[in-house]
PDB file of C-alpha atoms in Angstrom:
ATOM      1  CA  UNK A   1       8.445 -22.125   0.300  1.00  0.00           C
ATOM      2  CA  UNK A   2       9.570 -21.692   3.924  1.00  0.00           C
ATOM      3  CA  UNK A   3       6.643 -21.862   6.350  1.00  0.00           C
ATOM      4  CA  UNK A   4       6.499 -20.136   9.721  1.00  0.00           C
ATOM      5  CA  UNK A   5       5.971 -22.215  12.856  1.00  0.00           C
ATOM      6  CA  UNK A   6       2.301 -21.258  13.025  1.00  0.00           C
ATOM      7  CA  UNK A   7       1.793 -22.130   9.376  1.00  0.00           C
ATOM      8  CA  UNK A   8       3.348 -25.550   9.875  1.00  0.00           C
ATOM      9  CA  UNK A   9       0.989 -26.230  12.780  1.00  0.00           C
ATOM     10  CA  UNK A  10      -2.052 -25.034  10.824  1.00  0.00           C
ATOM     11  CA  UNK A  11      -1.050 -27.092   7.784  1.00  0.00           C
ATOM     12  CA  UNK A  12      -0.474 -30.226   9.854  1.00  0.00           C
ATOM     13  CA  UNK A  13      -3.751 -29.808  11.745  1.00  0.00           C
ATOM     14  CA  UNK A  14      -5.674 -29.298   8.487  1.00  0.00           C
ATOM     15  CA  UNK A  15      -4.426 -32.564   6.966  1.00  0.00           C
ATOM     16  CA  UNK A  16      -3.753 -34.820   9.960  1.00  0.00           C
ATOM     17  CA  UNK A  17      -5.379 -33.203  12.993  1.00  0.00           C
ATOM     18  CA  UNK A  18      -2.097 -32.925  14.873  1.00  0.00           C
ATOM     19  CA  UNK A  19       0.825 -30.485  15.211  1.00  0.00           C
ATOM     20  CA  UNK A  20       3.179 -32.361  12.914  1.00  0.00           C
ATOM     21  CA  UNK A  21       2.673 -34.041   9.564  1.00  0.00           C
ATOM     22  CA  UNK A  22       5.059 -35.069   6.795  1.00  0.00           C
ATOM     23  CA  UNK A  23       4.895 -33.646   3.290  1.00  0.00           C
ATOM     24  CA  UNK A  24       3.170 -36.742   1.899  1.00  0.00           C
ATOM     25  CA  UNK A  25       0.121 -36.018   4.057  1.00  0.00           C
ATOM     26  CA  UNK A  26      -0.505 -32.680   2.319  1.00  0.00           C
ATOM     27  CA  UNK A  27      -2.901 -33.364  -0.550  1.00  0.00           C
ATOM     28  CA  UNK A  28      -2.980 -29.825  -1.967  1.00  0.00           C
ATOM     29  CA  UNK A  29      -0.338 -27.065  -2.028  1.00  0.00           C
ATOM     30  CA  UNK A  30      -0.694 -24.857   1.047  1.00  0.00           C
ATOM     31  CA  UNK A  31      -0.736 -21.684  -1.068  1.00  0.00           C
ATOM     32  CA  UNK A  32      -3.844 -23.014  -2.839  1.00  0.00           C
ATOM     33  CA  UNK A  33      -5.499 -24.062   0.421  1.00  0.00           C
ATOM     34  CA  UNK A  34      -5.151 -20.493   1.717  1.00  0.00           C
ATOM     35  CA  UNK A  35      -7.039 -18.961  -1.199  1.00  0.00           C
ATOM     36  CA  UNK A  36     -10.556 -17.629  -0.541  1.00  0.00           C
ATOM     37  CA  UNK A  37     -13.413 -20.028  -1.344  1.00  0.00           C
ATOM     38  CA  UNK A  38     -14.324 -18.232  -4.563  1.00  0.00           C
ATOM     39  CA  UNK A  39     -10.804 -18.855  -5.866  1.00  0.00           C
ATOM     40  CA  UNK A  40     -10.880 -22.589  -5.203  1.00  0.00           C
ATOM     41  CA  UNK A  41      -9.233 -22.556  -1.768  1.00  0.00           C
ATOM     42  CA  UNK A  42     -10.463 -23.569   1.660  1.00  0.00           C
ATOM     43  CA  UNK A  43     -10.642 -19.981   2.890  1.00  0.00           C
ATOM     44  CA  UNK A  44      -7.927 -20.505   5.511  1.00  0.00           C
ATOM     45  CA  UNK A  45      -6.336 -17.149   6.298  1.00  0.00           C
ATOM     46  CA  UNK A  46      -2.996 -16.427   4.640  1.00  0.00           C
ATOM     47  CA  UNK A  47      -1.051 -15.008   7.580  1.00  0.00           C
ATOM     48  CA  UNK A  48       1.540 -13.272   5.418  1.00  0.00           C
ATOM     49  CA  UNK A  49      -1.084 -11.521   3.289  1.00  0.00           C
ATOM     50  CA  UNK A  50      -3.052 -10.545   6.385  1.00  0.00           C
ATOM     51  CA  UNK A  51       0.051  -9.053   7.986  1.00  0.00           C
ATOM     52  CA  UNK A  52       0.536  -6.853   4.897  1.00  0.00           C
ATOM     53  CA  UNK A  53      -3.095  -5.740   5.067  1.00  0.00           C
ATOM     54  CA  UNK A  54      -2.747  -4.807   8.742  1.00  0.00           C
ATOM     55  CA  UNK A  55       0.491  -2.937   8.083  1.00  0.00           C
ATOM     56  CA  UNK A  56      -1.274  -0.986   5.329  1.00  0.00           C
ATOM     57  CA  UNK A  57      -3.807  -0.052   8.022  1.00  0.00           C
ATOM     58  CA  UNK A  58      -1.015   1.695   9.959  1.00  0.00           C
ATOM     59  CA  UNK A  59      -0.172   3.730   6.857  1.00  0.00           C
ATOM     60  CA  UNK A  60      -3.845   4.606   6.434  1.00  0.00           C
ATOM     61  CA  UNK A  61      -4.047   5.915   9.991  1.00  0.00           C
ATOM     62  CA  UNK A  62      -0.892   7.974   9.477  1.00  0.00           C
ATOM     63  CA  UNK A  63      -2.661   9.730   6.609  1.00  0.00           C
ATOM     64  CA  UNK A  64      -6.172  10.037   7.979  1.00  0.00           C
ATOM     65  CA  UNK A  65      -5.555  10.362  11.718  1.00  0.00           C
ATOM     66  CA  UNK A  66      -2.180  12.126  12.066  1.00  0.00           C
ATOM     67  CA  UNK A  67      -2.772  12.865  15.753  1.00  0.00           C
ATOM     68  CA  UNK A  68      -2.347   9.237  16.783  1.00  0.00           C
ATOM     69  CA  UNK A  69       0.282   9.043  19.562  1.00  0.00           C
ATOM     70  CA  UNK A  70       2.462   6.486  17.765  1.00  0.00           C
ATOM     71  CA  UNK A  71       2.902   8.589  14.620  1.00  0.00           C
ATOM     72  CA  UNK A  72       6.579   9.196  13.976  1.00  0.00           C
ATOM     73  CA  UNK A  73       7.727   5.924  15.508  1.00  0.00           C
ATOM     74  CA  UNK A  74       9.948   3.716  13.365  1.00  0.00           C
ATOM     75  CA  UNK A  75       7.396   0.962  12.737  1.00  0.00           C
ATOM     76  CA  UNK A  76       8.725  -1.816  10.468  1.00  0.00           C
ATOM     77  CA  UNK A  77       6.523  -2.140   7.395  1.00  0.00           C
ATOM     78  CA  UNK A  78       7.058  -4.711   4.647  1.00  0.00           C
ATOM     79  CA  UNK A  79       7.779  -3.233   1.164  1.00  0.00           C
ATOM     80  CA  UNK A  80       4.777  -5.143  -0.205  1.00  0.00           C
ATOM     81  CA  UNK A  81       2.510  -3.376   2.295  1.00  0.00           C
ATOM     82  CA  UNK A  82       3.916  -0.008   1.226  1.00  0.00           C
ATOM     83  CA  UNK A  83       3.421  -0.834  -2.459  1.00  0.00           C
ATOM     84  CA  UNK A  84      -0.119  -2.017  -1.728  1.00  0.00           C
ATOM     85  CA  UNK A  85      -0.920   1.203   0.111  1.00  0.00           C
ATOM     86  CA  UNK A  86       0.497   3.426  -2.627  1.00  0.00           C
ATOM     87  CA  UNK A  87      -1.568   1.561  -5.214  1.00  0.00           C
ATOM     88  CA  UNK A  88      -4.818   1.663  -3.259  1.00  0.00           C
ATOM     89  CA  UNK A  89      -4.932   5.147  -1.757  1.00  0.00           C
ATOM     90  CA  UNK A  90      -6.293   8.021  -3.846  1.00  0.00           C
ATOM     91  CA  UNK A  91      -5.354  11.499  -2.638  1.00  0.00           C
ATOM     92  CA  UNK A  92      -7.554  14.524  -3.225  1.00  0.00           C
ATOM     93  CA  UNK A  93      -5.455  17.543  -2.333  1.00  0.00           C
ATOM     94  CA  UNK A  94      -7.146  20.461  -0.598  1.00  0.00           C
ATOM     95  CA  UNK A  95      -4.851  22.646   1.464  1.00  0.00           C
ATOM     96  CA  UNK A  96      -1.955  20.212   1.002  1.00  0.00           C
ATOM     97  CA  UNK A  97      -1.118  19.978   4.696  1.00  0.00           C
ATOM     98  CA  UNK A  98      -1.480  16.185   4.905  1.00  0.00           C
ATOM     99  CA  UNK A  99      -0.004  15.111   1.567  1.00  0.00           C
ATOM    100  CA  UNK A 100       3.710  14.580   0.972  1.00  0.00           C
ATOM    101  CA  UNK A 101       5.009  16.440  -2.064  1.00  0.00           C
ATOM    102  CA  UNK A 102       7.843  14.125  -3.082  1.00  0.00           C
ATOM    103  CA  UNK A 103       6.500  10.657  -2.253  1.00  0.00           C
ATOM    104  CA  UNK A 104       2.681  10.675  -2.334  1.00  0.00           C
ATOM    105  CA  UNK A 105       0.676  10.171  -5.519  1.00  0.00           C
ATOM    106  CA  UNK A 106      -1.475  13.304  -5.646  1.00  0.00           C
ATOM    107  CA  UNK A 107      -1.839  15.507  -8.753  1.00  0.00           C
ATOM    108  CA  UNK A 108       0.647  13.071 -10.273  1.00  0.00           C
ATOM    109  CA  UNK A 109       3.464  10.968  -8.891  1.00  0.00           C
ATOM    110  CA  UNK A 110       6.560  13.185  -8.718  1.00  0.00           C
ATOM    111  CA  UNK A 111       8.750  10.084  -8.472  1.00  0.00           C
ATOM    112  CA  UNK A 112       7.474   8.909 -11.865  1.00  0.00           C
ATOM    113  CA  UNK A 113       7.590  12.296 -13.591  1.00  0.00           C
ATOM    114  CA  UNK A 114      11.004  13.316 -12.262  1.00  0.00           C
ATOM    115  CA  UNK A 115      12.863  10.359 -10.672  1.00  0.00           C
ATOM    116  CA  UNK A 116      16.324  11.941 -11.047  1.00  0.00           C
ATOM    117  CA  UNK A 117      15.129  15.120  -9.353  1.00  0.00           C
ATOM    118  CA  UNK A 118      13.636  13.122  -6.480  1.00  0.00           C
ATOM    119  CA  UNK A 119      16.911  11.202  -6.128  1.00  0.00           C
ATOM    120  CA  UNK A 120      18.669  14.535  -5.473  1.00  0.00           C
ATOM    121  CA  UNK A 121      16.361  15.281  -2.526  1.00  0.00           C
ATOM    122  CA  UNK A 122      17.521  13.957   0.887  1.00  0.00           C
ATOM    123  CA  UNK A 123      15.387  11.099   2.183  1.00  0.00           C
ATOM    124  CA  UNK A 124      14.497  12.934   5.389  1.00  0.00           C
ATOM    125  CA  UNK A 125      13.157  15.876   3.364  1.00  0.00           C
ATOM    126  CA  UNK A 126      11.149  13.565   1.094  1.00  0.00           C
ATOM    127  CA  UNK A 127       9.453  12.005   4.113  1.00  0.00           C
ATOM    128  CA  UNK A 128       8.474  15.354   5.654  1.00  0.00           C
ATOM    129  CA  UNK A 129       7.868  17.996   2.965  1.00  0.00           C
ATOM    130  CA  UNK A 130       4.139  18.525   2.492  1.00  0.00           C
ATOM    131  CA  UNK A 131       2.487  19.856  -0.655  1.00  0.00           C
ATOM    132  CA  UNK A 132       1.484  22.994   1.251  1.00  0.00           C
ATOM    133  CA  UNK A 133       5.091  23.732   2.240  1.00  0.00           C
ATOM    134  CA  UNK A 134       6.469  22.885  -1.197  1.00  0.00           C
ATOM    135  CA  UNK A 135       3.968  24.881  -3.247  1.00  0.00           C
ATOM    136  CA  UNK A 136       3.934  27.997  -1.071  1.00  0.00           C
ATOM    137  CA  UNK A 137       6.346  30.523  -2.619  1.00  0.00           C
ATOM    138  CA  UNK A 138       7.712  27.717  -4.831  1.00  0.00           C
ATOM    139  CA  UNK A 139       9.795  26.250  -2.032  1.00  0.00           C
ATOM    140  CA  UNK A 140      10.199  22.784  -3.544  1.00  0.00           C
ATOM    141  CA  UNK A 141      13.355  23.595  -5.608  1.00  0.00           C
ATOM    142  CA  UNK A 142      15.204  24.386  -2.362  1.00  0.00           C
ATOM    143  CA  UNK A 143      14.891  20.703  -1.402  1.00  0.00           C
ATOM    144  CA  UNK A 144      17.168  19.663  -4.272  1.00  0.00           C
ATOM    145  CA  UNK A 145      20.755  19.219  -3.156  1.00  0.00           C
ATOM    146  CA  UNK A 146      23.805  18.431  -5.219  1.00  0.00           C
ATOM    147  CA  UNK A 147      24.215  18.378  -8.982  1.00  0.00           C
ATOM    148  CA  UNK A 148      21.464  16.904 -11.142  1.00  0.00           C
ATOM    149  CA  UNK A 149      22.322  14.221 -13.673  1.00  0.00           C
ATOM    150  CA  UNK A 150      22.247  14.922 -17.401  1.00  0.00           C
ATOM    151  CA  UNK A 151      18.486  14.340 -17.681  1.00  0.00           C
ATOM    152  CA  UNK A 152      17.809  16.055 -14.341  1.00  0.00           C
ATOM    153  CA  UNK A 153      17.345  19.618 -15.706  1.00  0.00           C
ATOM    154  CA  UNK A 154      14.828  18.350 -18.268  1.00  0.00           C
ATOM    155  CA  UNK A 155      12.815  16.642 -15.504  1.00  0.00           C
ATOM    156  CA  UNK A 156      13.091  19.788 -13.376  1.00  0.00           C
ATOM    157  CA  UNK A 157      11.459  21.974 -16.023  1.00  0.00           C
ATOM    158  CA  UNK A 158       8.817  19.329 -16.675  1.00  0.00           C
ATOM    159  CA  UNK A 159       7.938  19.402 -12.994  1.00  0.00           C
ATOM    160  CA  UNK A 160       7.927  23.193 -12.961  1.00  0.00           C
ATOM    161  CA  UNK A 161       5.506  23.320 -15.914  1.00  0.00           C
ATOM    162  CA  UNK A 162       3.231  20.678 -14.363  1.00  0.00           C
ATOM    163  CA  UNK A 163       2.922  22.716 -11.167  1.00  0.00           C
ATOM    164  CA  UNK A 164       2.556  26.095 -12.855  1.00  0.00           C
ATOM    165  CA  UNK A 165      -1.244  26.296 -12.736  1.00  0.00           C
ATOM    166  CA  UNK A 166      -1.783  24.154  -9.641  1.00  0.00           C
ATOM    167  CA  UNK A 167      -3.551  25.918  -6.773  1.00  0.00           C
ATOM    168  CA  UNK A 168      -4.448  24.808  -3.264  1.00  0.00           C
ATOM    169  CA  UNK A 169      -7.860  25.281  -1.660  1.00  0.00           C
ATOM    170  CA  UNK A 170      -9.117  25.803   1.889  1.00  0.00           C
ATOM    171  CA  UNK A 171     -10.501  22.266   2.199  1.00  0.00           C
ATOM    172  CA  UNK A 172      -8.705  19.489   4.053  1.00  0.00           C
ATOM    173  CA  UNK A 173      -6.888  16.819   2.077  1.00  0.00           C
ATOM    174  CA  UNK A 174      -9.115  13.795   1.456  1.00  0.00           C
ATOM    175  CA  UNK A 175      -7.925  10.198   1.214  1.00  0.00           C
ATOM    176  CA  UNK A 176      -9.943   7.479  -0.505  1.00  0.00           C
ATOM    177  CA  UNK A 177      -9.382   3.699  -0.346  1.00  0.00           C
ATOM    178  CA  UNK A 178     -10.125   2.311  -3.795  1.00  0.00           C
ATOM    179  CA  UNK A 179     -10.522  -1.322  -2.671  1.00  0.00           C
ATOM    180  CA  UNK A 180     -13.677  -0.561  -0.657  1.00  0.00           C
ATOM    181  CA  UNK A 181     -16.922   0.903  -1.992  1.00  0.00           C
ATOM    182  CA  UNK A 182     -17.153   3.206   1.025  1.00  0.00           C
ATOM    183  CA  UNK A 183     -13.757   4.723   0.246  1.00  0.00           C
ATOM    184  CA  UNK A 184     -12.689   3.909   3.802  1.00  0.00           C
ATOM    185  CA  UNK A 185      -9.927   1.436   4.607  1.00  0.00           C
ATOM    186  CA  UNK A 186     -10.900  -2.015   5.792  1.00  0.00           C
ATOM    187  CA  UNK A 187      -8.568  -4.915   6.466  1.00  0.00           C
ATOM    188  CA  UNK A 188     -11.031  -7.317   4.833  1.00  0.00           C
ATOM    189  CA  UNK A 189     -11.180  -5.503   1.487  1.00  0.00           C
ATOM    190  CA  UNK A 190      -7.405  -5.043   1.514  1.00  0.00           C
ATOM    191  CA  UNK A 191      -6.789  -8.728   2.188  1.00  0.00           C
ATOM    192  CA  UNK A 192      -9.201  -9.712  -0.590  1.00  0.00           C
ATOM    193  CA  UNK A 193      -7.448  -7.335  -3.001  1.00  0.00           C
ATOM    194  CA  UNK A 194      -4.235  -9.324  -2.646  1.00  0.00           C
ATOM    195  CA  UNK A 195      -5.958 -12.167  -4.526  1.00  0.00           C
ATOM    196  CA  UNK A 196      -7.064  -9.965  -7.433  1.00  0.00           C
ATOM    197  CA  UNK A 197      -6.141 -11.640 -10.707  1.00  0.00           C
ATOM    198  CA  UNK A 198      -6.631 -15.173  -9.388  1.00  0.00           C
ATOM    199  CA  UNK A 199      -8.838 -17.504 -11.408  1.00  0.00           C
ATOM    200  CA  UNK A 200     -12.367 -17.653 -10.003  1.00  0.00           C
ATOM    201  CA  UNK A 201     -13.727 -21.130  -9.231  1.00  0.00           C
ATOM    202  CA  UNK A 202     -17.261 -20.690 -10.572  1.00  0.00           C
ATOM    203  CA  UNK A 203     -19.159 -23.524  -8.781  1.00  0.00           C
ATOM    204  CA  UNK A 204     -17.647 -22.778  -5.351  1.00  0.00           C
ATOM    205  CA  UNK A 205     -20.942 -21.584  -3.844  1.00  0.00           C
ATOM    206  CA  UNK A 206     -22.913 -24.659  -4.902  1.00  0.00           C
ATOM    207  CA  UNK A 207     -20.103 -26.968  -3.800  1.00  0.00           C
ATOM    208  CA  UNK A 208     -19.830 -25.483  -0.313  1.00  0.00           C
ATOM    209  CA  UNK A 209     -23.593 -25.251   0.123  1.00  0.00           C
ATOM    210  CA  UNK A 210     -23.831 -28.960  -0.660  1.00  0.00           C
TER     211      UNK A 210
END
C-alpha cells in the first residue's frame, strides 16, 4: 500500500515517536492500527476513509440544501464516496423537484431496471432531469437519443409499466440517511459505516479500560 506523506508521519510517530521510521519498526499493519477500537485497532483516524465520508457530506448538502452557493461547481468526488452515498441515502419522493429521475434511487433505481435505456440518455440530461420534469406529461421518453440496443425496447416498456400508476404529491422530497438513527447525515456515522463487516474484537472495552 502507498501511504501519503501525512500517513507516513503518523505511522512513524506512532511506533518510534519521530517523523521517520523504517518498516521493521512497525509492529502491526497500518490498516489494522487505523481500525476503530471495537474492531481491534487503535482508533487512529483513517484519513482516506474520512475523506470519503466528508465528500459524501457534500452530496448530502446538494440534496438537502440545494440553495448552497457552491452547488453546480465541479467538485472532485471519489467514486467510493459516490457509491457510499447512493447506498446510504433513502429518497422519499413528494413533488419530485429534488430527486433526479435517471440517476437517483427513488421508487426504484432506473439504472438497474433499464440500464440500456439510461445509456441512451446524454449524461448532461441524466444529471439534471428531475422526477417532476420527467413524470409531468410523460416527458422522460424525450430524453432518449439514438437507437436502443436489442434489449432496449423491452427495458423501455418495463419502465413505462413501472411508472404507469406512479403519482406525485404536494409534499417536498425527503431524504433519509440510513447510517444514523436520526436519519440525518453525520460524518461520524458515515465513517463508522465504512468498517461494517469487520470482525468485532469482543474484549476491547475491558482491555482499554484496564
